[in-house]
C-alpha positions as a Python dict, from the first residue, in 0.01 Angstrom:
ca = {
    (1, 'X'): (0, 0, 0),
    (2, 'X'): (325, 168, 39),
    (3, 'X'): (460, 437, 259),
    (4, 'X'): (585, 719, -63),
    (5, 'X'): (779, 993, 96),
    (6, 'X'): (646, 1340, -119),
    (7, 'X'): (749, 1654, -212),
    (8, 'X'): (623, 1913, -54),
    (9, 'X'): (403, 2188, -254),
    (10, 'X'): (525, 2579, -201),
    (11, 'X'): (355, 2767, -30),
    (12, 'X'): (110, 2439, 34),
    (13, 'X'): (-11, 2566, 419),
    (14, 'X'): (-173, 2891, 213),
    (15, 'X'): (-382, 2630, -74),
    (16, 'X'): (-529, 2406, 219),
    (17, 'X'): (-580, 2763, 358),
    (18, 'X'): (-752, 2914, 106),
    (19, 'X'): (-963, 2575, 58),
    (20, 'X'): (-1103, 2593, 374),
    (21, 'X'): (-867, 2404, 565),
    (22, 'X'): (-741, 2653, 852),
    (23, 'X'): (-630, 2337, 1129),
    (24, 'X'): (-371, 2225, 875),
    (25, 'X'): (-132, 2275, 1200),
    (26, 'X'): (-258, 2385, 1536),
    (27, 'X'): (-129, 2136, 1749),
    (28, 'X'): (129, 2065, 1560),
    (29, 'X'): (129, 1897, 1145),
    (30, 'X'): (-184, 1766, 1091),
    (31, 'X'): (-195, 1760, 746),
    (32, 'X'): (151, 1644, 571),
    (33, 'X'): (295, 1681, 294),
    (34, 'X'): (620, 1542, 277),
    (35, 'X'): (474, 1186, 339),
    (36, 'X'): (132, 1014, 120),
    (37, 'X'): (24, 651, 16),
    (38, 'X'): (-3, 484, -223),
    (39, 'X'): (-221, 193, -298),
    (40, 'X'): (-321, -62, -614),
    (41, 'X'): (-666, -88, -760),
    (42, 'X'): (-713, -347, -693),
    (43, 'X'): (-638, -278, -276),
    (44, 'X'): (-859, -52, -331),
    (45, 'X'): (-1148, -210, -515),
    (46, 'X'): (-1111, -491, -198),
    (47, 'X'): (-1131, -97, 57),
    (48, 'X'): (-1499, -78, -182),
    (49, 'X'): (-1600, -416, -145),
    (50, 'X'): (-1537, -415, 240),
    (51, 'X'): (-1716, -115, 247),
    (52, 'X'): (-2020, -143, 107),
    (53, 'X'): (-2062, -478, 276),
    (54, 'X'): (-1984, -362, 624),
    (55, 'X'): (-2273, -77, 556),
    (56, 'X'): (-2546, -250, 493),
    (57, 'X'): (-2457, -573, 739),
    (58, 'X'): (-2486, -211, 947),
    (59, 'X'): (-2814, -106, 829),
    (60, 'X'): (-2981, -521, 929),
    (61, 'X'): (-2823, -467, 1250),
    (62, 'X'): (-3053, -98, 1346),
    (63, 'X'): (-3331, -294, 1274),
    (64, 'X'): (-3255, -639, 1443),
    (65, 'X'): (-3174, -392, 1736),
    (66, 'X'): (-3549, -163, 1687),
    (67, 'X'): (-3727, -494, 1587),
    (68, 'X'): (-3580, -706, 1917),
    (69, 'X'): (-3624, -374, 2144),
    (70, 'X'): (-3198, -358, 2230),
    (71, 'X'): (-3230, 15, 2266),
    (72, 'X'): (-3146, -39, 2632),
    (73, 'X'): (-2773, -213, 2573),
    (74, 'X'): (-2649, 124, 2321),
    (75, 'X'): (-2676, 391, 2606),
    (76, 'X'): (-2902, 486, 2513),
    (77, 'X'): (-3289, 697, 2688),
    (78, 'X'): (-3607, 552, 2764),
    (79, 'X'): (-3755, 832, 2664),
    (80, 'X'): (-3600, 841, 2366),
    (81, 'X'): (-3668, 517, 2192),
    (82, 'X'): (-3951, 591, 2103),
    (83, 'X'): (-3786, 853, 1841),
    (84, 'X'): (-3530, 676, 1691),
    (85, 'X'): (-3742, 382, 1586),
    (86, 'X'): (-3983, 648, 1448),
    (87, 'X'): (-3636, 758, 1294),
    (88, 'X'): (-3595, 407, 1155),
    (89, 'X'): (-3882, 333, 982),
    (90, 'X'): (-3921, 731, 857),
    (91, 'X'): (-3585, 678, 706),
    (92, 'X'): (-3557, 1046, 656),
    (93, 'X'): (-3166, 1196, 500),
    (94, 'X'): (-2904, 1036, 551),
    (95, 'X'): (-2547, 1237, 392),
    (96, 'X'): (-2254, 986, 556),
    (97, 'X'): (-2045, 812, 771),
    (98, 'X'): (-1676, 678, 824),
    (99, 'X'): (-1564, 338, 943),
    (100, 'X'): (-1213, 343, 1101),
    (101, 'X'): (-1029, 29, 927),
    (102, 'X'): (-771, -184, 968),
    (103, 'X'): (-577, -198, 629),
    (104, 'X'): (-281, -349, 511),
    (105, 'X'): (-271, -470, 191),
    (106, 'X'): (-293, -771, 281),
    (107, 'X'): (-546, -964, 497),
    (108, 'X'): (-935, -861, 483),
    (109, 'X'): (-981, -505, 609),
    (110, 'X'): (-1121, -564, 975),
    (111, 'X'): (-1421, -260, 1096),
    (112, 'X'): (-1318, -70, 1449),
    (113, 'X'): (-1589, 108, 1410),
    (114, 'X'): (-1848, 290, 1273),
    (115, 'X'): (-1856, 742, 1234),
    (116, 'X'): (-2193, 664, 1144),
    (117, 'X'): (-2324, 1065, 1337),
    (118, 'X'): (-2097, 1289, 1302),
    (119, 'X'): (-1753, 1183, 1098),
    (120, 'X'): (-1447, 1450, 1045),
    (121, 'X'): (-1231, 1467, 837),
    (122, 'X'): (-1478, 1512, 527),
    (123, 'X'): (-1263, 1781, 404),
    (124, 'X'): (-879, 1690, 450),
    (125, 'X'): (-1068, 1322, 241),
    (126, 'X'): (-1249, 1489, 4),
    (127, 'X'): (-1141, 1826, -135),
    (128, 'X'): (-746, 1896, 80),
    (129, 'X'): (-623, 1558, -76),
    (130, 'X'): (-775, 1559, -466),
    (131, 'X'): (-607, 1837, -491),
    (132, 'X'): (-305, 1731, -365),
    (133, 'X'): (-324, 1456, -594),
    (134, 'X'): (-398, 1715, -854),
    (135, 'X'): (-141, 1835, -778),
    (136, 'X'): (130, 1640, -781),
    (137, 'X'): (44, 1281, -969),
    (138, 'X'): (-85, 1412, -1285),
    (139, 'X'): (-103, 1040, -1365),
    (140, 'X'): (-245, 822, -1099),
    (141, 'X'): (-546, 811, -950),
    (142, 'X'): (-751, 818, -658),
    (143, 'X'): (-1013, 622, -452),
    (144, 'X'): (-1235, 941, -385),
    (145, 'X'): (-1528, 1031, -564),
    (146, 'X'): (-1664, 1247, -213),
    (147, 'X'): (-1728, 1580, -324),
    (148, 'X'): (-1932, 1513, -614),
    (149, 'X'): (-2133, 1190, -448),
    (150, 'X'): (-2195, 1436, -153),
    (151, 'X'): (-2364, 1755, -342),
    (152, 'X'): (-2573, 1406, -538),
    (153, 'X'): (-2713, 1314, -218),
    (154, 'X'): (-2806, 1656, -163),
    (155, 'X'): (-3026, 1651, -469),
    (156, 'X'): (-3208, 1415, -351),
    (157, 'X'): (-3264, 1586, -48),
    (158, 'X'): (-3331, 1930, -160),
    (159, 'X'): (-3705, 1806, -291),
    (160, 'X'): (-3770, 1788, 59),
    (161, 'X'): (-3597, 2028, 215),
    (162, 'X'): (-3463, 2287, 52),
    (163, 'X'): (-3370, 2543, 307),
    (164, 'X'): (-3073, 2329, 556),
    (165, 'X'): (-2871, 2501, 870),
    (166, 'X'): (-2576, 2328, 920),
    (167, 'X'): (-2372, 2340, 1232),
    (168, 'X'): (-2094, 2345, 1421),
    (169, 'X'): (-1993, 2365, 1815),
    (170, 'X'): (-1786, 2705, 1834),
    (171, 'X'): (-1443, 2720, 1903),
    (172, 'X'): (-1373, 2399, 1774),
    (173, 'X'): (-1238, 2479, 1349),
    (174, 'X'): (-1266, 2151, 1282),
    (175, 'X'): (-1567, 2108, 1341),
    (176, 'X'): (-1669, 2436, 1137),
    (177, 'X'): (-1414, 2430, 847),
    (178, 'X'): (-1587, 2002, 818),
    (179, 'X'): (-1992, 2199, 793),
    (180, 'X'): (-1893, 2463, 680),
    (181, 'X'): (-1764, 2229, 337),
    (182, 'X'): (-2067, 2046, 358),
    (183, 'X'): (-2280, 2391, 413),
    (184, 'X'): (-2099, 2440, 35),
    (185, 'X'): (-2171, 2108, -107),
    (186, 'X'): (-2558, 2161, 22),
    (187, 'X'): (-2588, 2493, -177),
    (188, 'X'): (-2384, 2367, -524),
    (189, 'X'): (-2717, 2092, -520),
    (190, 'X'): (-2944, 2365, -519),
    (191, 'X'): (-3010, 2410, -80),
    (192, 'X'): (-3054, 2738, 73),
    (193, 'X'): (-2813, 2641, 281),
    (194, 'X'): (-2688, 2904, 550),
    (195, 'X'): (-2456, 2881, 869),
    (196, 'X'): (-2520, 2908, 1231),
    (197, 'X'): (-2317, 2804, 1567),
    (198, 'X'): (-2508, 2554, 1754),
    (199, 'X'): (-2484, 2795, 2045),
    (200, 'X'): (-2723, 2988, 1827),
    (201, 'X'): (-3002, 2717, 1822),
    (202, 'X'): (-3261, 2873, 2028),
    (203, 'X'): (-3606, 2709, 2074),
    (204, 'X'): (-3940, 2951, 2131),
    (205, 'X'): (-4135, 2743, 2379),
    (206, 'X'): (-4403, 3051, 2262),
    (207, 'X'): (-4376, 2932, 1876),
    (208, 'X'): (-4279, 2599, 1951),
    (209, 'X'): (-4018, 2577, 1693),
    (210, 'X'): (-3665, 2605, 1677),
    (211, 'X'): (-3548, 2977, 1561),
    (212, 'X'): (-3207, 3100, 1481),
    (213, 'X'): (-3137, 3512, 1667),
    (214, 'X'): (-3305, 3620, 1482),
    (215, 'X'): (-3586, 3439, 1492),
    (216, 'X'): (-3651, 3236, 1173),
    (217, 'X'): (-3801, 2889, 1204),
    (218, 'X'): (-3533, 2598, 1149),
    (219, 'X'): (-3681, 2334, 998),
    (220, 'X'): (-3425, 2109, 857),
    (221, 'X'): (-3057, 2089, 1057),
    (222, 'X'): (-2748, 1909, 959),
    (223, 'X'): (-2618, 1914, 1301),
    (224, 'X'): (-2173, 1821, 1408),
    (225, 'X'): (-2318, 1777, 1701),
    (226, 'X'): (-2343, 1421, 1858),
    (227, 'X'): (-2633, 1263, 1938),
    (228, 'X'): (-2564, 1196, 2206),
    (229, 'X'): (-2505, 1532, 2362),
    (230, 'X'): (-2842, 1608, 2231),
    (231, 'X'): (-2982, 1339, 2444),
    (232, 'X'): (-2775, 1540, 2714),
    (233, 'X'): (-2866, 1867, 2644),
    (234, 'X'): (-3179, 2064, 2812),
    (235, 'X'): (-3344, 2120, 2471),
    (236, 'X'): (-3286, 1779, 2325),
    (237, 'X'): (-3620, 1665, 2462),
    (238, 'X'): (-3808, 1886, 2226),
    (239, 'X'): (-3653, 1683, 1910),
    (240, 'X'): (-3833, 1414, 2028),
    (241, 'X'): (-4224, 1546, 1789),
    (242, 'X'): (-3939, 1499, 1487),
    (243, 'X'): (-4134, 1864, 1421),
    (244, 'X'): (-3781, 1964, 1317),
    (245, 'X'): (-3597, 1737, 1098),
    (246, 'X'): (-3253, 1665, 1211),
    (247, 'X'): (-2867, 1454, 966),
    (248, 'X'): (-2775, 1247, 1074),
    (249, 'X'): (-3167, 1158, 1175),
    (250, 'X'): (-3153, 1017, 1488),
    (251, 'X'): (-3085, 646, 1413),
    (252, 'X'): (-2745, 706, 1267),
    (253, 'X'): (-2609, 701, 1650),
    (254, 'X'): (-2762, 338, 1710),
    (255, 'X'): (-2394, 226, 1428),
    (256, 'X'): (-2187, 498, 1611),
    (257, 'X'): (-2253, 394, 1926),
    (258, 'X'): (-2024, 129, 1968),
    (259, 'X'): (-2275, -129, 2088),
    (260, 'X'): (-2331, -208, 1712),
    (261, 'X'): (-1983, -407, 1693),
    (262, 'X'): (-2140, -722, 1962),
    (263, 'X'): (-2416, -675, 1770),
    (264, 'X'): (-2253, -745, 1427),
    (265, 'X'): (-2074, -1001, 1563),
    (266, 'X'): (-2375, -1195, 1713),
    (267, 'X'): (-2552, -1094, 1389),
    (268, 'X'): (-2239, -1157, 1141),
    (269, 'X'): (-2016, -1417, 1316),
    (270, 'X'): (-1715, -1488, 1124),
    (271, 'X'): (-1725, -1261, 939),
    (272, 'X'): (-1369, -1125, 712),
    (273, 'X'): (-1455, -785, 819),
    (274, 'X'): (-1530, -824, 1155),
    (275, 'X'): (-1363, -895, 1502),
    (276, 'X'): (-1510, -1076, 1750),
    (277, 'X'): (-1685, -821, 2000),
    (278, 'X'): (-1902, -877, 2285),
    (279, 'X'): (-2044, -713, 2617),
    (280, 'X'): (-1858, -855, 2861),
    (281, 'X'): (-1523, -893, 2854),
    (282, 'X'): (-1489, -1302, 2995),
    (283, 'X'): (-1653, -1398, 2668),
    (284, 'X'): (-1376, -1217, 2515),
    (285, 'X'): (-1014, -1342, 2717),
    (286, 'X'): (-719, -1168, 2872),
    (287, 'X'): (-626, -934, 2558),
    (288, 'X'): (-895, -679, 2439),
    (289, 'X'): (-975, -316, 2389),
    (290, 'X'): (-1202, -122, 2548),
    (291, 'X'): (-1433, 96, 2444),
    (292, 'X'): (-1746, 276, 2547),
    (293, 'X'): (-2030, 330, 2382),
    (294, 'X'): (-1961, 713, 2292),
    (295, 'X'): (-1630, 890, 2219),
    (296, 'X'): (-1407, 1063, 1938),
    (297, 'X'): (-1018, 1033, 1898),
    (298, 'X'): (-982, 735, 2055),
    (299, 'X'): (-1088, 908, 2337),
    (300, 'X'): (-1144, 648, 2711),
    (301, 'X'): (-1032, 357, 2476),
    (302, 'X'): (-761, 110, 2607),
    (303, 'X'): (-613, -198, 2479),
    (304, 'X'): (-564, -416, 2754),
    (305, 'X'): (-268, -737, 2718),
    (306, 'X'): (-292, -1035, 2919),
    (307, 'X'): (-439, -847, 3221),
    (308, 'X'): (-270, -614, 3185),
    (309, 'X'): (-294, -276, 2974),
    (310, 'X'): (-103, -163, 2702),
    (311, 'X'): (-219, 144, 2587),
    (312, 'X'): (-449, 371, 2685),
    (313, 'X'): (-603, 728, 2640),
    (314, 'X'): (-773, 944, 2818),
    (315, 'X'): (-1070, 1139, 2775),
    (316, 'X'): (-1378, 1236, 2937),
    (317, 'X'): (-1647, 917, 2804),
    (318, 'X'): (-1534, 715, 3111),
    (319, 'X'): (-1867, 673, 3247),
    (320, 'X'): (-2068, 537, 2942),
    (321, 'X'): (-2090, 156, 2962),
    (322, 'X'): (-1825, -33, 2729),
    (323, 'X'): (-1748, -308, 2498),
    (324, 'X'): (-1476, -557, 2439),
    (325, 'X'): (-1308, -616, 2130),
    (326, 'X'): (-1031, -856, 2045),
    (327, 'X'): (-738, -676, 1979),
    (328, 'X'): (-568, -737, 1691),
    (329, 'X'): (-334, -432, 1634),
    (330, 'X'): (-267, -183, 1342),
    (331, 'X'): (-29, -250, 1046),
    (332, 'X'): (302, 34, 1120),
    (333, 'X'): (453, 162, 825),
    (334, 'X'): (780, 324, 923),
    (335, 'X'): (732, 224, 1300),
    (336, 'X'): (410, 426, 1300),
    (337, 'X'): (5, 262, 1328),
    (338, 'X'): (-195, 328, 1016),
    (339, 'X'): (-566, 373, 985),
    (340, 'X'): (-789, 317, 682),
    (341, 'X'): (-1032, 546, 679),
    (342, 'X'): (-1364, 475, 465),
    (343, 'X'): (-1698, 656, 307),
    (344, 'X'): (-1956, 554, 252),
    (345, 'X'): (-2201, 896, 114),
    (346, 'X'): (-2580, 839, -10),
    (347, 'X'): (-2530, 506, 87),
    (348, 'X'): (-2218, 338, -134),
    (349, 'X'): (-1800, 294, -67),
    (350, 'X'): (-1698, 682, -136),
    (351, 'X'): (-1308, 682, -74),
    (352, 'X'): (-1094, 639, 192),
    (353, 'X'): (-795, 927, 452),
    (354, 'X'): (-558, 763, 583),
    (355, 'X'): (-460, 898, 945),
    (356, 'X'): (-116, 855, 1149),
    (357, 'X'): (28, 841, 1438),
    (358, 'X'): (319, 647, 1728),
    (359, 'X'): (107, 562, 1896),
    (360, 'X'): (-173, 242, 1922),
    (361, 'X'): (-478, 377, 1914),
    (362, 'X'): (-572, 727, 1726),
    (363, 'X'): (-645, 1018, 1803),
    (364, 'X'): (-635, 1452, 1777),
    (365, 'X'): (-318, 1433, 1736),
    (366, 'X'): (-282, 1160, 1485),
    (367, 'X'): (-197, 1313, 1154),
    (368, 'X'): (-416, 1288, 821),
    (369, 'X'): (-191, 1202, 469),
    (370, 'X'): (-339, 1134, 124),
    (371, 'X'): (-290, 920, -92),
    (372, 'X'): (-250, 821, -442),
    (373, 'X'): (-358, 502, -724),
    (374, 'X'): (-47, 445, -896),
}
């Protein structure tokens, strides 16, 4: 694994925009074309095996949480707990997720968290970096079968859900880009895939159903809208009867919550791909990473070294309870911190994307870098 200099493609901005990415430079450079990462075949095999193992452990952990009625530790309101348990038993359609891993090409990959409900950087990790590799590294390959696996996963969904609505929050170009890309993958699988913003989804109390502004019933909904937000939404209560099929399903909130980290360590202590994690800070010592149960892009995460805060990212998730994970600093390449996002599609490892930042905690300003397997 190494960071390599690359000659940018001519007019690469227009190339990305033609492929659906309108957010490559919104708050400074997000997509980078002057550098990339190179991996060996051994390294991507190690990442693939670790990703598959972690996903299987997470499924075991979700089953354990539900069987032992530990949903309260996940910050889930009591009125939604039966819905989550029933969602797990029903095993409705689930498409994807992304592990955030610490990896340097030498030591075993370590799990930081699992973005199992509303992961982003999907477009970047699949279509964008695939075309980048094809344009610049004709003799190289890439750990990236995301697009093909997405279409295959949606073909399975299409058998019972021929019409699916895809939504993101209005005004967020990155979320919209990822949602529209997912809609396109479903359309390739034969689904009648339609887009509308979350704000356009209507609850009709007279017909007791969710609808579009035109009055069409929504029976299957892909939502780039986190379950923890739905719990607080005034219309979230109407999802509890299960008449609307949501993708990702409600049980995925268990894996996207940081509460899964101490559960994993409890069930699989000393596993080489896990870091020690607990619900109480005194079990981990004076150095730890404090994480709110829910959050995005590193918000409200703090790194404490010997009792002193070494790094912190502000955000809107401070009111959630926290978990405490062992400190395991990201590797540094050219003085920058590197995080590997490892994708799961259809229950199996499907590829990776790289995020790079100047600070110890990856956040929304961290750049995305493509990779090649030499």
